[in-house]
GROMACS .gro file of C-alpha atoms in nm:
model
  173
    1UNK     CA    1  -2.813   4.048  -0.390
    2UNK     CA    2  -2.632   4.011  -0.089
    3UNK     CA    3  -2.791   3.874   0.275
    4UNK     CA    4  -2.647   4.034   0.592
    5UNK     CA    5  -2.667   3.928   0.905
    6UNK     CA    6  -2.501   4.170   1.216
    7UNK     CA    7  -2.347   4.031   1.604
    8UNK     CA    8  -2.293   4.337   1.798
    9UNK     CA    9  -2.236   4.377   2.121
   10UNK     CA   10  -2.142   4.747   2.139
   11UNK     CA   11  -1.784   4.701   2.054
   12UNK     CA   12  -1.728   4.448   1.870
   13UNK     CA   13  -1.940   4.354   1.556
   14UNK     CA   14  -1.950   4.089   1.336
   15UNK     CA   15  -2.058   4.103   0.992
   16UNK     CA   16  -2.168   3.778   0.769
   17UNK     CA   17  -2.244   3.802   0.446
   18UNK     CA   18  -2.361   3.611   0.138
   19UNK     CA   19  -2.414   3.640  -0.204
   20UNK     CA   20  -2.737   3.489  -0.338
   21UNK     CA   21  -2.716   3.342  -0.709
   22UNK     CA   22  -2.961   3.310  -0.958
   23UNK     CA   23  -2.933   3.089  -1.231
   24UNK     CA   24  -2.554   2.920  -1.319
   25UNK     CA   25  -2.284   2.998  -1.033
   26UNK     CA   26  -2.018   3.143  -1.122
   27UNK     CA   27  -1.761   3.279  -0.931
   28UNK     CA   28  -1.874   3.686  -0.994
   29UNK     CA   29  -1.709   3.850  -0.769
   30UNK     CA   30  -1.865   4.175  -0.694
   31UNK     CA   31  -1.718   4.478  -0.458
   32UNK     CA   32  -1.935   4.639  -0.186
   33UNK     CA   33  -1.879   4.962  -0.028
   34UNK     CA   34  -1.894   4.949   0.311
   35UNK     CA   35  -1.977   5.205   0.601
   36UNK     CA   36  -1.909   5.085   0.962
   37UNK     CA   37  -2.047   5.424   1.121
   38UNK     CA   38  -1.712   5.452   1.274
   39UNK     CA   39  -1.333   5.334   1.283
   40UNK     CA   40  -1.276   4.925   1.319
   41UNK     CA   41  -1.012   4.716   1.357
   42UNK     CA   42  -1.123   4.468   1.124
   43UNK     CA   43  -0.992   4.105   1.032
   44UNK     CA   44  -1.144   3.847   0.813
   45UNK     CA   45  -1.247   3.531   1.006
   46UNK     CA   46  -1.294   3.373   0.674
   47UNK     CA   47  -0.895   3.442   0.542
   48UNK     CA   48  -0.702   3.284   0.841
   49UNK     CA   49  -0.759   3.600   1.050
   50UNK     CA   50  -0.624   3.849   0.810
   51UNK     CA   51  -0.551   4.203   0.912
   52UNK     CA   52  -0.755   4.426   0.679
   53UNK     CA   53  -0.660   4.767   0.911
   54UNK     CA   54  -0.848   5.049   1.055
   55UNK     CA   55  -1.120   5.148   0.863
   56UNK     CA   56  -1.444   5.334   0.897
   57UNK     CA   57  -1.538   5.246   0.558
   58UNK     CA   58  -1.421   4.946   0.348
   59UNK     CA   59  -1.443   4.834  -0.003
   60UNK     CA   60  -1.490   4.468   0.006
   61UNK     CA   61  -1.491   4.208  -0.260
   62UNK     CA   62  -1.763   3.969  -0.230
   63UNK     CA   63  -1.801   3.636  -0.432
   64UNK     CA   64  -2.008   3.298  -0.401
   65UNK     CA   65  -1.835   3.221  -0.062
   66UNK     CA   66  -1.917   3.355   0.238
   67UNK     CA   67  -1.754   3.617   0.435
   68UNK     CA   68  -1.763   3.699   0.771
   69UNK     CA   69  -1.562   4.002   0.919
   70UNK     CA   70  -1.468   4.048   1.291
   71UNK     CA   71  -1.478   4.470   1.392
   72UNK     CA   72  -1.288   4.524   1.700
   73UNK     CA   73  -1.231   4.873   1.864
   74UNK     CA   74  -0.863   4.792   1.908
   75UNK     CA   75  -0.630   4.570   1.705
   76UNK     CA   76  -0.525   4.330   1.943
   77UNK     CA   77  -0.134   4.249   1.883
   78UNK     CA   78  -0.050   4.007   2.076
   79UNK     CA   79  -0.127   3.763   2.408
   80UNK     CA   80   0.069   3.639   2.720
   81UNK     CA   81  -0.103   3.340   2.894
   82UNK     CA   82   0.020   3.242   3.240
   83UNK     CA   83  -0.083   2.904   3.480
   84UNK     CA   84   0.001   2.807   3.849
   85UNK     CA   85   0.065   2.434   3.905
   86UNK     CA   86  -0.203   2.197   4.038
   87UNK     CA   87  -0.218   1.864   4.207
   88UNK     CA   88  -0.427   1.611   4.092
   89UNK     CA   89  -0.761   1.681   4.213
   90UNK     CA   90  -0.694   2.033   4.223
   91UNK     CA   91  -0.701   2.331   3.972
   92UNK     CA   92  -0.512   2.486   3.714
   93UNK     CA   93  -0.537   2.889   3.697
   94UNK     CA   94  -0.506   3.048   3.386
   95UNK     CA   95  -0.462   3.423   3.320
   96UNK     CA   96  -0.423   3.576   3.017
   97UNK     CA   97  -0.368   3.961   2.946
   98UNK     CA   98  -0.360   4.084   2.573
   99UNK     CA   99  -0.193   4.393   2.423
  100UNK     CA  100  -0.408   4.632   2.184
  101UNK     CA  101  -0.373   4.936   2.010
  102UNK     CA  102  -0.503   5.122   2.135
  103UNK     CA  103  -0.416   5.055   2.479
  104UNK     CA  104  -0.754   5.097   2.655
  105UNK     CA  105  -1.069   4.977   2.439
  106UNK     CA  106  -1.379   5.017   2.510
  107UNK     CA  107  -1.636   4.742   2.451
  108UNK     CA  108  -1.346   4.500   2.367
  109UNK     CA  109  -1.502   4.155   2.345
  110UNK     CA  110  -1.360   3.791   2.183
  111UNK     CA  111  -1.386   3.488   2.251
  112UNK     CA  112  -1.118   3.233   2.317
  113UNK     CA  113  -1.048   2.882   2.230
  114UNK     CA  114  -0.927   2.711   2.454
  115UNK     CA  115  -0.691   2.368   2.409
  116UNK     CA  116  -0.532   2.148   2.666
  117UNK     CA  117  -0.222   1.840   2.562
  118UNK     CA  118  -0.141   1.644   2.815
  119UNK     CA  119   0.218   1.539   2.893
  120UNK     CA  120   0.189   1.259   2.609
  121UNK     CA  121   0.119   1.541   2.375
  122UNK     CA  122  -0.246   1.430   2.306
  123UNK     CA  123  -0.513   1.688   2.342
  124UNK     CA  124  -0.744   1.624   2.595
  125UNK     CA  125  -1.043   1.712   2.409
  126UNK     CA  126  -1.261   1.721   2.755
  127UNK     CA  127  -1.121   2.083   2.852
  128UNK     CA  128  -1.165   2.228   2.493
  129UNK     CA  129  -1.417   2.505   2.517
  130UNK     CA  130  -1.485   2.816   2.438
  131UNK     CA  131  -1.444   3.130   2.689
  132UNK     CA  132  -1.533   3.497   2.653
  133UNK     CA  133  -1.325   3.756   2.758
  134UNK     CA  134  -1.404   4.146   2.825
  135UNK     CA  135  -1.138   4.406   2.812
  136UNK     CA  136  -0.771   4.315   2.761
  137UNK     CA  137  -0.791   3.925   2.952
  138UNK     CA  138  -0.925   3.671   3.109
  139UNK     CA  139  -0.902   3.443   3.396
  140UNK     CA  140  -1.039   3.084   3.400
  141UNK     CA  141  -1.035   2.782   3.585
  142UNK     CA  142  -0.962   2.441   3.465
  143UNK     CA  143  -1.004   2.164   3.691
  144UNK     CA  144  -0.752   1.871   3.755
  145UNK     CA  145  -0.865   1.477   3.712
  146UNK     CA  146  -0.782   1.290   4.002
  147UNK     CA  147  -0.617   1.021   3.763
  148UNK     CA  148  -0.470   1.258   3.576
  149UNK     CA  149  -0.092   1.189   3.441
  150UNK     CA  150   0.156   1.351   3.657
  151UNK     CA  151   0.396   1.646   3.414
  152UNK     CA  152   0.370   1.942   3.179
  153UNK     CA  153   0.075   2.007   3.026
  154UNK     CA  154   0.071   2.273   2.767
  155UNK     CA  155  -0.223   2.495   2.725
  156UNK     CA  156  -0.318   2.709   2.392
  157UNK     CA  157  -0.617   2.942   2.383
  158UNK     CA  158  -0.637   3.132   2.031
  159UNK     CA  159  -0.886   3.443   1.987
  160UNK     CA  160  -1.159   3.384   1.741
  161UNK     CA  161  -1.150   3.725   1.613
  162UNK     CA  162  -0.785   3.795   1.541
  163UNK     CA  163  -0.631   3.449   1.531
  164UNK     CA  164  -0.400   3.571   1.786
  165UNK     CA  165  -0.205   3.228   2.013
  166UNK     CA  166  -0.097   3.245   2.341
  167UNK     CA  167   0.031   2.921   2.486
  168UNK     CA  168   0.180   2.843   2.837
  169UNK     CA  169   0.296   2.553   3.044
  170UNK     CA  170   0.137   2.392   3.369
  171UNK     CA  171   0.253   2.160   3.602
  172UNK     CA  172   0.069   1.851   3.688
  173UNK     CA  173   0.211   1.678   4.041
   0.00000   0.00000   0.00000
């Protein structure tokens, strides 16, 4: 009574589930046993991110809602973002490196949300995007206006798969 659908890129997996309901819904929760066919770190995208450990099997409760889990080969713990400063016209290099346990995944993918605020504290909503990352970071590219403000710009990319935040600070001269 459940439909499954599976993302997997040979390291990380994503699960997405839902319950189908026949006649009055009600909120019936049901638990599932689960066998990932190997050990996980595994959050739930659909509970702010939540930590649910290292398993290789899982007991899951599923009701009406959906669910959608996020199996990683290594919990990531945490995220340092770094920029350079840019002119206007120029760009704005970002580099961020992430700390896992364990400390050398393999098949580590996520992807990265990306958010830019401008020195007035508004988000400029043209640099929001989406970037993947492979292994424990990133670097990317964002490109300067040549009208944009002159200041601090603060930049915030948060990983889709474990809610993890890094944030940084760029100069804009």
């Amino acid at each position: 009574d459940v439909r499954f659908t599976e993302y997997d890129n040979g390291g990380t997996r994503v699960l997405l589930f839902l319950r189908q309901h026949v006649g009055k819904m009600k909120n019936d929760a049901k638990t599932y046993h689960l066998d990932f066919g190997g050990e996980y770190d595994v959050y739930d995208a659909t509970k702010d991110h939540a930590y649910l450990g290292r398993h290789a099997y899982l007991d899951l409760e599923i009701d009406h809602y959906a669910k959608c889990l996020v199996l990683l080969p290594a919990a990531i713990r945490s995220a340092k973002l770094t920029a350079s400063s840019a002119t206007r016209g120029g760009k704005v290099t970002l580099k961020l490196e992430t700390r896992t346990v364990p400390e050398s995944p393999k098949g580590l993918v996520d992807c990265w949300h990306v958010q830019v605020f401008g020195s007035d504290g508004i988000e400029r909503r043209s640099h929001r995007c989406n970037v993947m990352s492979e292994g424990k970071g990133l670097a990317l590219e964002l490109p300067v206006a040549l009208d944009a403000a002159k200041g601090t710009y603060r930049v915030v990319l948060t990983s889709a798969a474990s809610g993890v935040r890094a944030e940084t600070t760029a100069e804009v001269r």
